[in-house]
Amino acid sequence: MVSTDRGDLTRTAILALLGTVGPLSRSEIARRLDLSPATVTQLTRELMGHGMLEELDLKPSRGGRPAVRLGLVGSAGRALGVKVTAKHLVLVDVRLDGEVLGSWERPFDPSAPDALDSLAGAISAVVAESSADERTPPLLGIGVGVPGSVDDQAAGTVNAPTLGWRAMAVGDWLRRRLELPVLVENDVNALAAAERLYGRGRTHRDFLVVTIGRGVGAAIVADGRVYRGARGGAGEFGHLPVDPGGPVCGCGARGCLEAYVGAAGLLAAARAKNVHLDLPALGRAAAGGDAGAREVFAEAGAILGRATAGLINVVDPEVVVVLGEGTADWPLWRASFDAALRAQLYPGRRDISVEVESWDDTSWAQGAAALVLATPFDAAGAAGEQGRLVRARLIGATP
């Protein structure tokens, strides 16, 4: 069993610091965590002995000997991330330091009676394939991202209308089938976990992640933690009411944000302008100067900008990160989004930075993997018993 004494919590705090801030010297660790230099020296020596930390380059100092910085050993562990969609699965194998070791795509029908069996089978096959090389880092666990609400990461009960899942016990089923730690989370919250570990979250403790694509989502990171709400359903930004007389949304309500700026909403707006194209062709037409296609993205950008401004005014983040498949066409959204956003922001917040990141098909699954990879750095223990099991595997203990 992994120790649960004060020393273990302090080791976790050291890992959390280095995992989210990056390499630091021992003296910097002691100062940031309010620990004695002797305690830091002892605990980091133990972590290095477990193969979790390593000494890196020398940091220049203003006088005296340069300080040696400590950083995470990427080969100390890895996680498998799984993104579940209505048509397929995307799976990635990711090291502790964020390096992607491999990726896979598998067909998937969430409405099939044996959907969870199929999901477990696909994951099991990839686990076997990715673990065939003896030099591969140890597998710490499985992270699963779903387009819906999740009660909590450790339990993993899912409500996802787009998948046709209601109170689906995904986490429990996969843990029994795979005999591995499994964490399940809303896919946008999983992206926020990845940002916290490897992206903007290294330098910002309060930020928003907004996703655009087939749907629209948001994740709120406050004081370094993803805000999940009472039932794990926080962040359903796509179902913010825009117009009660608007088009019907996939959730059944009228006038939701997603009904205007999600993929289906964009195509419906294009048809109303007598532009009959699929989404990639619509983007190409707009980029080529087609007036009707350009209007579709301009109108959607303005609607999204106003809605995002409202969210910013409520939660007051330091920065907004925009992600998702829809960012491929962001140049078509940008001008109207930015104008509407700045016009609706509360004074004093109008200079907030909006950062759009590059995207590929594996990004969702990388976010799911981050659920597991962030667990050793989670001094608050948000992942519960599954987090304890991940930490046990990381240091080679038998739980």
Short mmCIF file of C-alpha atoms in Angstrom, two decimals:
data_model
loop_
_atom_site.label_atom_id
_atom_site.label_comp_id
_atom_site.label_asym_id
_atom_site.label_seq_id
_atom_site.Cartn_x
_atom_site.Cartn_y
_atom_site.Cartn_z
CA MET A 1 0.00 0.00 0.00
CA VAL A 2 1.10 3.58 -0.65
CA SER A 3 1.71 5.55 2.49
CA THR A 4 -0.90 8.14 3.35
CA ASP A 5 1.22 9.96 5.93
CA ARG A 6 2.25 13.59 5.83
CA GLY A 7 5.38 12.68 3.86
CA ASP A 8 3.33 11.10 1.09
CA LEU A 9 1.14 14.21 0.81
CA THR A 10 4.25 16.37 0.62
CA ARG A 11 5.75 14.16 -2.10
CA THR A 12 2.50 14.59 -4.03
CA ALA A 13 2.70 18.36 -3.55
CA ILE A 14 6.24 18.36 -4.97
CA LEU A 15 5.09 16.35 -7.98
CA ALA A 16 2.10 18.67 -8.38
CA LEU A 17 4.36 21.71 -8.39
CA LEU A 18 6.82 20.31 -10.93
CA GLY A 19 4.03 18.82 -13.02
CA THR A 20 2.22 22.12 -13.43
CA VAL A 21 4.99 24.72 -13.21
CA GLY A 22 7.89 22.86 -14.79
CA PRO A 23 11.48 22.26 -13.61
CA LEU A 24 12.58 24.06 -10.43
CA SER A 25 15.57 24.04 -8.14
CA ARG A 26 15.31 22.52 -4.68
CA SER A 27 15.42 25.95 -3.10
CA GLU A 28 12.54 27.14 -5.32
CA ILE A 29 10.50 24.07 -4.34
CA ALA A 30 11.15 24.76 -0.65
CA ARG A 31 10.13 28.41 -1.01
CA ARG A 32 6.96 27.76 -3.01
CA LEU A 33 5.74 24.96 -0.72
CA ASP A 34 6.95 26.55 2.51
CA LEU A 35 9.11 23.53 3.35
CA SER A 36 12.54 23.34 4.93
CA PRO A 37 15.46 22.76 2.53
CA ALA A 38 16.30 19.58 4.43
CA THR A 39 12.81 18.16 3.90
CA VAL A 40 12.88 18.96 0.19
CA THR A 41 16.31 17.36 -0.18
CA GLN A 42 15.13 14.18 1.56
CA LEU A 43 11.85 13.84 -0.33
CA THR A 44 13.26 14.68 -3.76
CA ARG A 45 16.00 12.11 -3.18
CA GLU A 46 13.30 9.51 -2.56
CA LEU A 47 11.38 10.56 -5.67
CA MET A 48 14.53 10.36 -7.74
CA GLY A 49 15.13 6.89 -6.32
CA HIS A 50 11.67 5.87 -7.55
CA GLY A 51 12.59 7.16 -11.00
CA MET A 52 10.01 9.94 -10.92
CA LEU A 53 12.35 12.96 -10.87
CA GLU A 54 15.66 13.71 -12.53
CA GLU A 55 18.26 16.45 -12.35
CA LEU A 56 18.27 18.68 -15.40
CA ASP A 57 20.35 21.66 -16.49
CA LEU A 58 22.04 24.08 -14.12
CA LYS A 59 20.08 27.28 -13.56
CA PRO A 60 22.27 30.42 -13.61
CA SER A 61 22.44 32.19 -10.27
CA ARG A 62 23.35 35.73 -9.29
CA GLY A 63 26.28 34.51 -7.28
CA GLY A 64 27.75 31.32 -5.94
CA ARG A 65 27.14 27.89 -7.37
CA PRO A 66 24.42 27.52 -10.05
CA ALA A 67 21.29 25.65 -8.88
CA VAL A 68 20.44 22.24 -10.31
CA ARG A 69 16.82 22.04 -11.45
CA LEU A 70 14.61 19.00 -10.96
CA GLY A 71 12.04 17.82 -13.49
CA LEU A 72 9.68 14.91 -14.09
CA VAL A 73 10.94 11.75 -15.74
CA GLY A 74 8.61 11.24 -18.70
CA SER A 75 9.41 7.55 -18.91
CA ALA A 76 8.24 6.97 -15.32
CA GLY A 77 4.71 6.24 -16.54
CA ARG A 78 2.12 6.59 -19.27
CA ALA A 79 -1.64 6.64 -19.68
CA LEU A 80 -4.09 5.58 -22.34
CA GLY A 81 -6.61 8.26 -23.27
CA VAL A 82 -9.91 7.41 -24.98
CA LYS A 83 -12.27 9.86 -26.65
CA VAL A 84 -15.76 8.42 -27.14
CA THR A 85 -17.90 9.80 -29.99
CA ALA A 86 -21.17 8.75 -31.58
CA LYS A 87 -19.33 7.05 -34.46
CA HIS A 88 -15.84 6.04 -33.36
CA LEU A 89 -13.19 5.91 -30.65
CA VAL A 90 -9.87 7.72 -30.69
CA LEU A 91 -7.19 6.29 -28.39
CA VAL A 92 -3.74 7.68 -27.58
CA ASP A 93 -0.82 6.44 -25.50
CA VAL A 94 0.83 9.37 -23.67
CA ARG A 95 3.91 9.58 -21.44
CA LEU A 96 3.99 11.38 -18.12
CA ASP A 97 5.66 14.39 -19.76
CA GLY A 98 2.97 14.64 -22.47
CA GLU A 99 4.79 12.91 -25.33
CA VAL A 100 2.39 10.87 -27.52
CA LEU A 101 3.73 7.36 -28.07
CA GLY A 102 0.96 6.11 -30.38
CA SER A 103 -2.60 6.69 -31.57
CA TRP A 104 -5.45 4.50 -32.83
CA GLU A 105 -8.97 4.93 -34.20
CA ARG A 106 -11.67 2.28 -33.89
CA PRO A 107 -15.32 2.15 -35.06
CA PHE A 108 -17.88 2.38 -32.27
CA ASP A 109 -21.66 2.33 -31.93
CA PRO A 110 -22.72 3.70 -28.54
CA SER A 111 -26.33 2.63 -29.14
CA ALA A 112 -25.47 -1.07 -29.52
CA PRO A 113 -26.63 -3.35 -26.68
CA ASP A 114 -23.02 -4.45 -26.12
CA ALA A 115 -21.54 -0.93 -26.40
CA LEU A 116 -19.61 -1.12 -23.12
CA ASP A 117 -18.28 -4.56 -24.00
CA SER A 118 -17.09 -3.15 -27.34
CA LEU A 119 -15.50 -0.19 -25.60
CA ALA A 120 -13.68 -2.43 -23.13
CA GLY A 121 -12.57 -4.75 -25.95
CA ALA A 122 -11.14 -1.89 -28.01
CA ILE A 123 -9.24 -0.51 -25.01
CA SER A 124 -7.97 -3.98 -24.01
CA ALA A 125 -6.60 -4.59 -27.51
CA VAL A 126 -4.75 -1.26 -27.54
CA VAL A 127 -3.40 -1.87 -24.02
CA ALA A 128 -1.95 -5.19 -25.21
CA GLU A 129 -0.47 -3.64 -28.37
CA SER A 130 1.02 -0.63 -26.61
CA SER A 131 2.53 -2.77 -23.83
CA ALA A 132 4.22 -5.32 -26.10
CA ASP A 133 7.61 -3.55 -25.94
CA GLU A 134 9.33 -4.20 -22.59
CA ARG A 135 10.94 -0.74 -22.79
CA THR A 136 7.51 0.96 -22.70
CA PRO A 137 6.86 2.94 -19.49
CA PRO A 138 4.42 1.32 -17.04
CA LEU A 139 0.74 1.94 -17.72
CA LEU A 140 -0.76 4.01 -14.91
CA GLY A 141 -4.40 3.86 -15.97
CA ILE A 142 -7.10 4.69 -18.50
CA GLY A 143 -8.72 8.09 -19.01
CA VAL A 144 -12.04 8.28 -20.86
CA GLY A 145 -13.54 11.51 -22.24
CA VAL A 146 -17.24 11.60 -23.11
CA PRO A 147 -19.53 14.30 -24.57
CA GLY A 148 -21.81 14.51 -21.55
CA SER A 149 -21.95 14.88 -17.78
CA VAL A 150 -20.14 12.54 -15.39
CA ASP A 151 -21.02 12.23 -11.69
CA ASP A 152 -17.34 12.17 -10.70
CA GLN A 153 -14.13 10.94 -12.29
CA ALA A 154 -13.70 7.93 -10.05
CA ALA A 155 -17.28 6.61 -10.20
CA GLY A 156 -17.68 7.40 -13.90
CA THR A 157 -21.47 7.25 -14.32
CA VAL A 158 -22.31 9.00 -17.60
CA ASN A 159 -25.31 10.89 -18.95
CA ALA A 160 -24.63 11.71 -22.60
CA PRO A 161 -27.64 12.44 -24.85
CA THR A 162 -25.51 12.51 -28.01
CA LEU A 163 -24.44 8.92 -27.25
CA GLY A 164 -27.87 7.82 -26.07
CA TRP A 165 -26.42 7.03 -22.63
CA ARG A 166 -28.38 7.61 -19.45
CA ALA A 167 -26.85 6.71 -16.07
CA MET A 168 -24.36 4.46 -17.88
CA ALA A 169 -21.88 2.94 -15.40
CA VAL A 170 -18.87 3.34 -17.69
CA GLY A 171 -16.18 3.61 -15.03
CA ASP A 172 -17.32 0.61 -12.99
CA TRP A 173 -17.75 -1.57 -16.07
CA LEU A 174 -14.32 -0.75 -17.49
CA ARG A 175 -12.54 -1.21 -14.16
CA ARG A 176 -13.99 -4.71 -13.78
CA ARG A 177 -13.16 -5.67 -17.37
CA LEU A 178 -9.70 -4.12 -17.61
CA GLU A 179 -8.49 -4.49 -14.00
CA LEU A 180 -6.83 -1.07 -14.26
CA PRO A 181 -7.52 2.34 -12.71
CA VAL A 182 -10.10 4.17 -14.84
CA LEU A 183 -11.07 7.85 -14.69
CA VAL A 184 -14.05 9.14 -16.70
CA GLU A 185 -14.79 12.80 -17.36
CA ASN A 186 -16.62 15.21 -19.61
CA ASP A 187 -14.40 15.66 -22.65
CA VAL A 188 -14.07 19.45 -22.32
CA ASN A 189 -13.12 19.15 -18.64
CA ALA A 190 -10.51 16.61 -19.72
CA LEU A 191 -9.08 19.15 -22.15
CA ALA A 192 -8.90 21.63 -19.30
CA ALA A 193 -6.93 19.07 -17.26
CA ALA A 194 -4.47 18.81 -20.15
CA GLU A 195 -4.19 22.59 -20.35
CA ARG A 196 -3.53 22.71 -16.62
CA LEU A 197 -0.78 20.13 -16.91
CA TYR A 198 0.90 20.99 -20.21
CA GLY A 199 -0.59 24.20 -21.57
CA ARG A 200 -1.79 27.62 -20.43
CA GLY A 201 -2.48 26.30 -16.95
CA ARG A 202 1.23 26.27 -16.20
CA THR A 203 1.09 30.06 -15.96
CA HIS A 204 -2.62 30.72 -15.27
CA ARG A 205 -4.65 29.36 -12.36
CA ASP A 206 -7.96 30.85 -13.54
CA PHE A 207 -8.92 30.31 -17.17
CA LEU A 208 -11.70 29.25 -19.51
CA VAL A 209 -11.55 26.58 -22.17
CA VAL A 210 -14.17 27.05 -24.92
CA THR A 211 -14.60 24.37 -27.58
CA ILE A 212 -16.30 24.68 -30.96
CA GLY A 213 -17.03 21.92 -33.43
CA ARG A 214 -19.93 19.51 -33.64
CA GLY A 215 -21.02 20.92 -30.30
CA VAL A 216 -20.03 23.82 -28.08
CA GLY A 217 -18.58 23.39 -24.61
CA ALA A 218 -16.69 25.14 -21.86
CA ALA A 219 -14.58 24.24 -18.87
CA ILE A 220 -13.98 26.58 -15.95
CA VAL A 221 -10.65 26.34 -14.14
CA ALA A 222 -10.70 28.27 -10.86
CA ASP A 223 -7.67 28.45 -8.58
CA GLY A 224 -6.04 25.65 -10.54
CA ARG A 225 -8.98 23.23 -10.36
CA VAL A 226 -11.66 22.33 -12.88
CA TYR A 227 -15.06 23.41 -11.55
CA ARG A 228 -17.46 20.49 -12.03
CA GLY A 229 -20.64 21.64 -10.30
CA ALA A 230 -22.87 19.66 -7.94
CA ARG A 231 -23.45 16.74 -10.33
CA GLY A 232 -20.48 17.00 -12.67
CA GLY A 233 -22.50 18.91 -15.26
CA ALA A 234 -20.84 22.34 -15.16
CA GLY A 235 -19.67 23.72 -18.50
CA GLU A 236 -22.67 22.94 -20.73
CA PHE A 237 -22.00 26.23 -22.52
CA GLY A 238 -23.64 25.02 -25.71
CA HIS A 239 -27.02 25.00 -23.96
CA LEU A 240 -26.88 28.62 -22.86
CA PRO A 241 -30.23 30.13 -24.01
CA VAL A 242 -29.79 32.63 -26.86
CA ASP A 243 -33.37 33.00 -28.17
CA PRO A 244 -36.41 31.10 -26.86
CA GLY A 245 -37.90 31.29 -30.33
CA GLY A 246 -34.78 30.00 -32.04
CA PRO A 247 -34.07 26.67 -33.74
CA VAL A 248 -34.50 23.38 -31.89
CA CYS A 249 -31.30 22.15 -30.28
CA GLY A 250 -30.23 18.53 -30.01
CA CYS A 251 -31.10 18.68 -26.30
CA GLY A 252 -34.74 19.36 -27.19
CA ALA A 253 -34.84 23.01 -26.11
CA ARG A 254 -35.12 25.97 -28.48
CA GLY A 255 -32.55 28.64 -29.16
CA CYS A 256 -29.49 27.15 -27.42
CA LEU A 257 -26.08 28.55 -28.33
CA GLU A 258 -25.14 25.22 -29.93
CA ALA A 259 -28.13 25.39 -32.26
CA TYR A 260 -26.58 28.52 -33.77
CA VAL A 261 -22.83 27.93 -33.72
CA GLY A 262 -22.41 24.14 -33.54
CA ALA A 263 -21.78 22.25 -36.79
CA ALA A 264 -25.48 21.55 -37.41
CA GLY A 265 -26.34 25.19 -36.70
CA LEU A 266 -23.78 26.46 -39.20
CA LEU A 267 -25.14 24.15 -41.91
CA ALA A 268 -28.74 25.19 -41.16
CA ALA A 269 -27.75 28.87 -41.40
CA ALA A 270 -26.03 28.16 -44.72
CA ARG A 271 -29.12 26.44 -46.15
CA ALA A 272 -31.20 29.45 -45.14
CA LYS A 273 -28.90 31.50 -47.38
CA ASN A 274 -29.26 28.95 -50.18
CA VAL A 275 -25.73 27.64 -49.64
CA HIS A 276 -25.90 23.84 -49.72
CA LEU A 277 -22.48 22.53 -48.73
CA ASP A 278 -21.01 20.25 -46.10
CA LEU A 279 -18.97 21.90 -43.35
CA PRO A 280 -15.47 21.53 -44.84
CA ALA A 281 -16.73 22.84 -48.19
CA LEU A 282 -18.52 25.71 -46.43
CA GLY A 283 -15.24 26.74 -44.82
CA ARG A 284 -13.42 26.55 -48.14
CA ALA A 285 -16.12 28.60 -49.86
CA ALA A 286 -15.97 31.29 -47.17
CA ALA A 287 -12.18 31.40 -47.35
CA GLY A 288 -12.49 31.76 -51.11
CA GLY A 289 -14.75 34.80 -50.79
CA ASP A 290 -18.27 33.39 -51.12
CA ALA A 291 -20.45 36.10 -49.56
CA GLY A 292 -23.16 33.80 -48.18
CA ALA A 293 -20.65 31.40 -46.63
CA ARG A 294 -18.74 34.26 -45.08
CA GLU A 295 -21.93 35.64 -43.53
CA VAL A 296 -22.59 32.28 -41.87
CA PHE A 297 -19.29 32.36 -39.99
CA ALA A 298 -19.50 36.08 -39.26
CA GLU A 299 -22.95 35.74 -37.70
CA ALA A 300 -21.89 32.68 -35.70
CA GLY A 301 -18.77 34.48 -34.50
CA ALA A 302 -20.81 37.39 -33.19
CA ILE A 303 -23.23 35.09 -31.34
CA LEU A 304 -20.37 33.12 -29.80
CA GLY A 305 -18.54 36.33 -28.88
CA ARG A 306 -21.52 37.73 -26.99
CA ALA A 307 -22.08 34.45 -25.14
CA THR A 308 -18.41 34.14 -24.24
CA ALA A 309 -18.40 37.70 -22.93
CA GLY A 310 -21.26 36.80 -20.59
CA LEU A 311 -19.31 33.82 -19.29
CA ILE A 312 -16.19 35.93 -18.78
CA ASN A 313 -18.18 38.58 -16.91
CA VAL A 314 -19.47 35.90 -14.54
CA VAL A 315 -16.29 33.91 -13.78
CA ASP A 316 -13.53 36.52 -14.40
CA PRO A 317 -10.77 34.32 -15.89
CA GLU A 318 -7.23 35.43 -16.70
CA VAL A 319 -7.34 34.03 -20.24
CA VAL A 320 -9.68 32.19 -22.63
CA VAL A 321 -8.39 29.22 -24.63
CA VAL A 322 -10.39 28.21 -27.73
CA LEU A 323 -10.07 24.60 -28.90
CA GLY A 324 -11.93 22.08 -31.02
CA GLU A 325 -12.39 20.98 -34.61
CA GLY A 326 -14.03 24.29 -35.47
CA THR A 327 -10.80 26.20 -34.91
CA ALA A 328 -9.70 25.11 -38.40
CA ASP A 329 -11.96 27.91 -39.66
CA TRP A 330 -11.15 30.38 -36.88
CA PRO A 331 -9.94 33.12 -39.28
CA LEU A 332 -13.55 33.23 -40.52
CA TRP A 333 -14.90 33.63 -36.97
CA ARG A 334 -12.26 35.94 -35.52
CA ALA A 335 -13.27 39.47 -36.53
CA SER A 336 -16.95 39.24 -35.59
CA PHE A 337 -16.20 37.19 -32.47
CA ASP A 338 -13.66 39.69 -31.20
CA ALA A 339 -15.85 42.73 -31.92
CA ALA A 340 -18.88 41.23 -30.16
CA LEU A 341 -16.79 39.96 -27.25
CA ARG A 342 -15.10 43.29 -26.51
CA ALA A 343 -18.36 45.21 -26.85
CA GLN A 344 -20.09 43.07 -24.20
CA LEU A 345 -17.27 42.71 -21.69
CA TYR A 346 -17.45 44.48 -18.37
CA PRO A 347 -15.06 47.49 -18.17
CA GLY A 348 -11.68 46.37 -16.95
CA ARG A 349 -11.95 42.99 -18.68
CA ARG A 350 -11.90 44.12 -22.29
CA ASP A 351 -8.20 43.41 -22.69
CA ILE A 352 -8.51 39.73 -21.82
CA SER A 353 -6.44 37.45 -24.05
CA VAL A 354 -8.20 34.90 -26.26
CA GLU A 355 -5.77 32.24 -27.41
CA VAL A 356 -6.67 29.76 -30.15
CA GLU A 357 -4.65 26.56 -30.15
CA SER A 358 -3.90 24.19 -33.00
CA TRP A 359 -6.02 21.05 -33.18
CA ASP A 360 -5.89 17.51 -34.54
CA ASP A 361 -8.01 14.39 -34.20
CA THR A 362 -6.06 13.07 -31.22
CA SER A 363 -6.42 16.19 -29.05
CA TRP A 364 -9.62 15.01 -27.35
CA ALA A 365 -8.00 11.69 -26.44
CA GLN A 366 -4.87 13.45 -25.16
CA GLY A 367 -7.13 15.36 -22.82
CA ALA A 368 -8.56 12.07 -21.55
CA ALA A 369 -5.05 10.73 -20.91
CA ALA A 370 -4.31 13.88 -18.90
CA LEU A 371 -6.97 12.82 -16.39
CA VAL A 372 -4.66 10.00 -15.35
CA LEU A 373 -1.36 11.81 -15.84
CA ALA A 374 -2.51 14.71 -13.66
CA THR A 375 -3.49 12.40 -10.80
CA PRO A 376 0.00 12.05 -9.25
CA PHE A 377 0.12 15.86 -9.09
CA ASP A 378 -3.30 16.15 -7.44
CA ALA A 379 -2.54 16.93 -3.80
CA ALA A 380 -6.26 17.55 -3.18
CA GLY A 381 -7.15 13.96 -4.11
CA ALA A 382 -9.97 14.82 -6.53
CA ALA A 383 -9.63 11.41 -8.25
CA GLY A 384 -10.39 9.53 -5.03
CA GLU A 385 -9.51 5.85 -4.75
CA GLN A 386 -8.69 5.62 -8.45
CA GLY A 387 -6.10 8.35 -7.95
CA ARG A 388 -4.57 6.39 -5.10
CA LEU A 389 -4.29 3.36 -7.38
CA VAL A 390 -2.62 5.46 -10.10
CA ARG A 391 -0.07 6.78 -7.61
CA ALA A 392 0.57 3.25 -6.37
CA ARG A 393 1.33 2.08 -9.92
CA LEU A 394 3.60 5.07 -10.49
CA ILE A 395 5.96 4.13 -7.67
CA GLY A 396 5.71 0.43 -8.40
CA ALA A 397 3.69 -0.54 -5.33
CA THR A 398 1.13 -3.31 -5.39
CA PRO A 399 -2.22 -1.85 -4.30
#
